[in-house]
Amino acid sequence: MAQRDGAKIFDILQGFVAAQVLLALIELDVLRRLLDGARDAAELAVDHGIDVARMQALLQAGAALDLLRLRSDGRFVLARKGAAILGVPGLEDMVRHHRGFYDDMSDPVALLRGEGETNMARFWPYVFGQGADISPEASARYSDLMARSQVLVAEDTLRAVRLRGVRQLMDVGGGSGVFLSAALHRYRSMSGVVFDLPGVQRAAETALTREDLLGPSGRARFSPGSFRATALPTGADAVSLVRVLYDHDDDTVRDLLAKVHAALPVGGRLIISEPMSGGARPDRATDVYFAFYTMAMGTGRTRSAERIVELCQQAGFANLRPIPSERPYITCVVTANRA
């Protein structure tokens, strides 16, 4: 038991180093270079001006993490897990983005005390209600990263929830419309609205046009606004909140849920999709990674499905149903209806 526990404790201890090895492999484009075939340390070292012994150490570490495989001739090839990283939309960008998060985590006690401004708070300024003050450059930066990371979230959400019978879906905080686009392609008779800050309108309309969903005969449109400042548009019989609630504190969430309730007709549906705490059964992904990531954002927090149900009930929703997730590190889902 002591040996097993010791190994698990060491695995926790080396977690940061393993993540940095992954970052180095991506920054040096090693995974993509190995798509073309086997390479040895000397070949890759020359490309990047790195000492051969140090490149060998990086490749050995990648093999130890099952991202690479060391062949008997001393050359390295891409392992299945390494190939999977390249196949996940936006994952390489997300790994690079974590430089700032890791800086925020370099002093976890200061983060817990709320001391100083964090990189994540600067990267996601909308969480502080700065809708009109966000520059187009900042909007484009976080909207692009959000769009890339939303693809898997959209897939898992639509796998968990059936939207048959929904006439119009409004995706609140929908960014460039990744989730709405996926929903409209799956349900051809449905129309949709993305409601989000004016700063992301151009990116959203460009993306929706590319998906052939915007225009005079299109099924989608963008409605600019801030749910902090105004009521939500009416007309939709379903509202989705995809990775929205965990960006905000309880007061903001209560206000948003009340506005969603007011915008929906009787019987209208609410779909909440985001990583959720394990609650009474702490979850390794959501109660470690997402809990501290949202903390670094400054206003966010992960909530259990039970807590989200409670907040929805306070807003007047009924028929609340947490749906078990196949991949809680991607997303979990709660659905409800306006009573």
PDB file of C-alpha atoms in Angstrom, residues 102-221:
ATOM      1  CA  TYR A 102       0.550  27.955 -15.161  1.00  0.00           C
ATOM      2  CA  ASP A 103       2.002  31.353 -14.289  1.00  0.00           C
ATOM      3  CA  ASP A 104      -1.124  32.027 -12.212  1.00  0.00           C
ATOM      4  CA  MET A 105      -0.684  28.663 -10.487  1.00  0.00           C
ATOM      5  CA  SER A 106       2.981  29.288  -9.680  1.00  0.00           C
ATOM      6  CA  ASP A 107       1.841  30.734  -6.334  1.00  0.00           C
ATOM      7  CA  PRO A 108      -1.360  28.808  -5.527  1.00  0.00           C
ATOM      8  CA  VAL A 109      -1.698  30.338  -2.059  1.00  0.00           C
ATOM      9  CA  ALA A 110      -1.708  33.860  -3.539  1.00  0.00           C
ATOM     10  CA  LEU A 111      -4.360  32.690  -6.013  1.00  0.00           C
ATOM     11  CA  LEU A 112      -6.485  31.278  -3.200  1.00  0.00           C
ATOM     12  CA  ARG A 113      -6.192  34.576  -1.321  1.00  0.00           C
ATOM     13  CA  GLY A 114      -7.165  36.526  -4.440  1.00  0.00           C
ATOM     14  CA  GLU A 115      -3.949  38.543  -4.437  1.00  0.00           C
ATOM     15  CA  GLY A 116      -3.069  40.416  -7.620  1.00  0.00           C
ATOM     16  CA  GLU A 117      -4.379  40.312 -11.179  1.00  0.00           C
ATOM     17  CA  THR A 118      -4.124  37.007 -13.017  1.00  0.00           C
ATOM     18  CA  ASN A 119      -3.314  36.198 -16.619  1.00  0.00           C
ATOM     19  CA  MET A 120      -6.638  34.428 -16.997  1.00  0.00           C
ATOM     20  CA  ALA A 121      -8.565  37.501 -15.835  1.00  0.00           C
ATOM     21  CA  ARG A 122      -6.765  39.572 -18.470  1.00  0.00           C
ATOM     22  CA  PHE A 123      -7.371  36.958 -21.164  1.00  0.00           C
ATOM     23  CA  TRP A 124     -11.128  36.645 -20.473  1.00  0.00           C
ATOM     24  CA  PRO A 125     -12.136  40.275 -19.706  1.00  0.00           C
ATOM     25  CA  TYR A 126     -15.838  39.720 -20.470  1.00  0.00           C
ATOM     26  CA  VAL A 127     -16.334  37.924 -17.150  1.00  0.00           C
ATOM     27  CA  PHE A 128     -16.112  41.310 -15.443  1.00  0.00           C
ATOM     28  CA  GLY A 129     -18.852  42.789 -17.607  1.00  0.00           C
ATOM     29  CA  GLN A 130     -16.528  44.835 -19.804  1.00  0.00           C
ATOM     30  CA  GLY A 131     -18.616  44.187 -22.910  1.00  0.00           C
ATOM     31  CA  ALA A 132     -18.415  47.642 -24.491  1.00  0.00           C
ATOM     32  CA  ASP A 133     -14.796  48.203 -23.446  1.00  0.00           C
ATOM     33  CA  ILE A 134     -13.231  45.071 -24.937  1.00  0.00           C
ATOM     34  CA  SER A 135     -11.053  45.799 -27.954  1.00  0.00           C
ATOM     35  CA  PRO A 136     -11.721  43.943 -31.234  1.00  0.00           C
ATOM     36  CA  GLU A 137      -8.282  42.342 -30.889  1.00  0.00           C
ATOM     37  CA  ALA A 138      -9.075  40.962 -27.430  1.00  0.00           C
ATOM     38  CA  SER A 139     -12.481  39.758 -28.615  1.00  0.00           C
ATOM     39  CA  ALA A 140     -10.924  37.996 -31.592  1.00  0.00           C
ATOM     40  CA  ARG A 141      -8.268  36.376 -29.389  1.00  0.00           C
ATOM     41  CA  TYR A 142     -10.586  34.786 -26.845  1.00  0.00           C
ATOM     42  CA  SER A 143     -13.385  34.099 -29.361  1.00  0.00           C
ATOM     43  CA  ASP A 144     -11.014  32.103 -31.551  1.00  0.00           C
ATOM     44  CA  LEU A 145      -9.756  30.000 -28.658  1.00  0.00           C
ATOM     45  CA  MET A 146     -13.303  29.490 -27.393  1.00  0.00           C
ATOM     46  CA  ALA A 147     -14.507  28.412 -30.833  1.00  0.00           C
ATOM     47  CA  ARG A 148     -11.725  25.853 -31.199  1.00  0.00           C
ATOM     48  CA  SER A 149     -12.395  24.353 -27.787  1.00  0.00           C
ATOM     49  CA  GLN A 150     -16.187  24.258 -28.269  1.00  0.00           C
ATOM     50  CA  VAL A 151     -16.236  21.588 -30.987  1.00  0.00           C
ATOM     51  CA  LEU A 152     -16.032  18.623 -28.602  1.00  0.00           C
ATOM     52  CA  VAL A 153     -18.383  20.347 -26.149  1.00  0.00           C
ATOM     53  CA  ALA A 154     -20.990  20.723 -28.882  1.00  0.00           C
ATOM     54  CA  GLU A 155     -20.620  17.071 -29.873  1.00  0.00           C
ATOM     55  CA  ASP A 156     -21.068  15.779 -26.326  1.00  0.00           C
ATOM     56  CA  THR A 157     -23.945  18.152 -25.558  1.00  0.00           C
ATOM     57  CA  LEU A 158     -25.907  17.136 -28.651  1.00  0.00           C
ATOM     58  CA  ARG A 159     -25.206  13.496 -27.872  1.00  0.00           C
ATOM     59  CA  ALA A 160     -26.790  13.995 -24.438  1.00  0.00           C
ATOM     60  CA  VAL A 161     -29.751  16.197 -25.410  1.00  0.00           C
ATOM     61  CA  ARG A 162     -32.434  15.747 -28.057  1.00  0.00           C
ATOM     62  CA  LEU A 163     -33.779  18.977 -29.552  1.00  0.00           C
ATOM     63  CA  ARG A 164     -36.466  17.432 -31.735  1.00  0.00           C
ATOM     64  CA  GLY A 165     -39.523  19.672 -31.715  1.00  0.00           C
ATOM     65  CA  VAL A 166     -37.607  22.849 -30.862  1.00  0.00           C
ATOM     66  CA  ARG A 167     -38.593  25.640 -33.237  1.00  0.00           C
ATOM     67  CA  GLN A 168     -35.932  28.211 -32.337  1.00  0.00           C
ATOM     68  CA  LEU A 169     -32.815  27.835 -30.196  1.00  0.00           C
ATOM     69  CA  MET A 170     -31.105  30.856 -28.639  1.00  0.00           C
ATOM     70  CA  ASP A 171     -27.488  30.231 -27.630  1.00  0.00           C
ATOM     71  CA  VAL A 172     -26.683  32.833 -24.964  1.00  0.00           C
ATOM     72  CA  GLY A 173     -22.977  33.654 -24.767  1.00  0.00           C
ATOM     73  CA  GLY A 174     -22.580  31.589 -27.913  1.00  0.00           C
ATOM     74  CA  GLY A 175     -19.458  33.349 -29.217  1.00  0.00           C
ATOM     75  CA  SER A 176     -18.867  32.577 -32.876  1.00  0.00           C
ATOM     76  CA  GLY A 177     -21.757  30.137 -32.996  1.00  0.00           C
ATOM     77  CA  VAL A 178     -20.009  26.766 -32.819  1.00  0.00           C
ATOM     78  CA  PHE A 179     -22.729  25.111 -30.741  1.00  0.00           C
ATOM     79  CA  LEU A 180     -25.596  26.728 -32.639  1.00  0.00           C
ATOM     80  CA  SER A 181     -24.093  25.689 -35.982  1.00  0.00           C
ATOM     81  CA  ALA A 182     -23.727  22.082 -34.821  1.00  0.00           C
ATOM     82  CA  ALA A 183     -27.327  22.066 -33.541  1.00  0.00           C
ATOM     83  CA  LEU A 184     -28.763  23.572 -36.739  1.00  0.00           C
ATOM     84  CA  HIS A 185     -26.902  21.099 -38.931  1.00  0.00           C
ATOM     85  CA  ARG A 186     -28.296  18.238 -36.863  1.00  0.00           C
ATOM     86  CA  TYR A 187     -31.878  19.588 -36.693  1.00  0.00           C
ATOM     87  CA  ARG A 188     -32.704  20.951 -40.128  1.00  0.00           C
ATOM     88  CA  SER A 189     -36.154  22.337 -39.273  1.00  0.00           C
ATOM     89  CA  MET A 190     -34.826  24.486 -36.393  1.00  0.00           C
ATOM     90  CA  SER A 191     -33.680  28.128 -36.573  1.00  0.00           C
ATOM     91  CA  GLY A 192     -31.358  29.827 -34.130  1.00  0.00           C
ATOM     92  CA  VAL A 193     -29.986  32.993 -32.566  1.00  0.00           C
ATOM     93  CA  VAL A 194     -26.567  33.684 -31.077  1.00  0.00           C
ATOM     94  CA  PHE A 195     -26.822  36.272 -28.295  1.00  0.00           C
ATOM     95  CA  ASP A 196     -23.439  37.659 -27.269  1.00  0.00           C
ATOM     96  CA  LEU A 197     -21.386  40.823 -26.878  1.00  0.00           C
ATOM     97  CA  PRO A 198     -21.138  43.169 -29.872  1.00  0.00           C
ATOM     98  CA  GLY A 199     -17.391  42.589 -29.992  1.00  0.00           C
ATOM     99  CA  VAL A 200     -17.824  39.034 -31.260  1.00  0.00           C
ATOM    100  CA  GLN A 201     -20.516  39.816 -33.854  1.00  0.00           C
ATOM    101  CA  ARG A 202     -18.168  39.964 -36.826  1.00  0.00           C
ATOM    102  CA  ALA A 203     -16.536  36.620 -35.969  1.00  0.00           C
ATOM    103  CA  ALA A 204     -19.931  35.005 -35.388  1.00  0.00           C
ATOM    104  CA  GLU A 205     -21.450  36.283 -38.620  1.00  0.00           C
ATOM    105  CA  THR A 206     -18.375  35.226 -40.586  1.00  0.00           C
ATOM    106  CA  ALA A 207     -18.555  31.721 -39.105  1.00  0.00           C
ATOM    107  CA  LEU A 208     -22.316  31.388 -39.605  1.00  0.00           C
ATOM    108  CA  THR A 209     -22.003  32.586 -43.211  1.00  0.00           C
ATOM    109  CA  ARG A 210     -19.281  30.005 -43.799  1.00  0.00           C
ATOM    110  CA  GLU A 211     -21.670  27.348 -42.468  1.00  0.00           C
ATOM    111  CA  ASP A 212     -24.350  28.616 -44.890  1.00  0.00           C
ATOM    112  CA  LEU A 213     -26.623  29.523 -41.980  1.00  0.00           C
ATOM    113  CA  LEU A 214     -26.687  33.322 -42.232  1.00  0.00           C
ATOM    114  CA  GLY A 215     -28.332  35.535 -44.821  1.00  0.00           C
ATOM    115  CA  PRO A 216     -31.791  36.305 -46.187  1.00  0.00           C
ATOM    116  CA  SER A 217     -32.642  32.633 -46.546  1.00  0.00           C
ATOM    117  CA  GLY A 218     -30.476  31.498 -43.631  1.00  0.00           C
ATOM    118  CA  ARG A 219     -31.664  29.921 -40.404  1.00  0.00           C
ATOM    119  CA  ALA A 220     -29.421  31.807 -37.981  1.00  0.00           C
ATOM    120  CA  ARG A 221     -28.839  35.384 -36.875  1.00  0.00           C
TER     121      ARG A 221
END
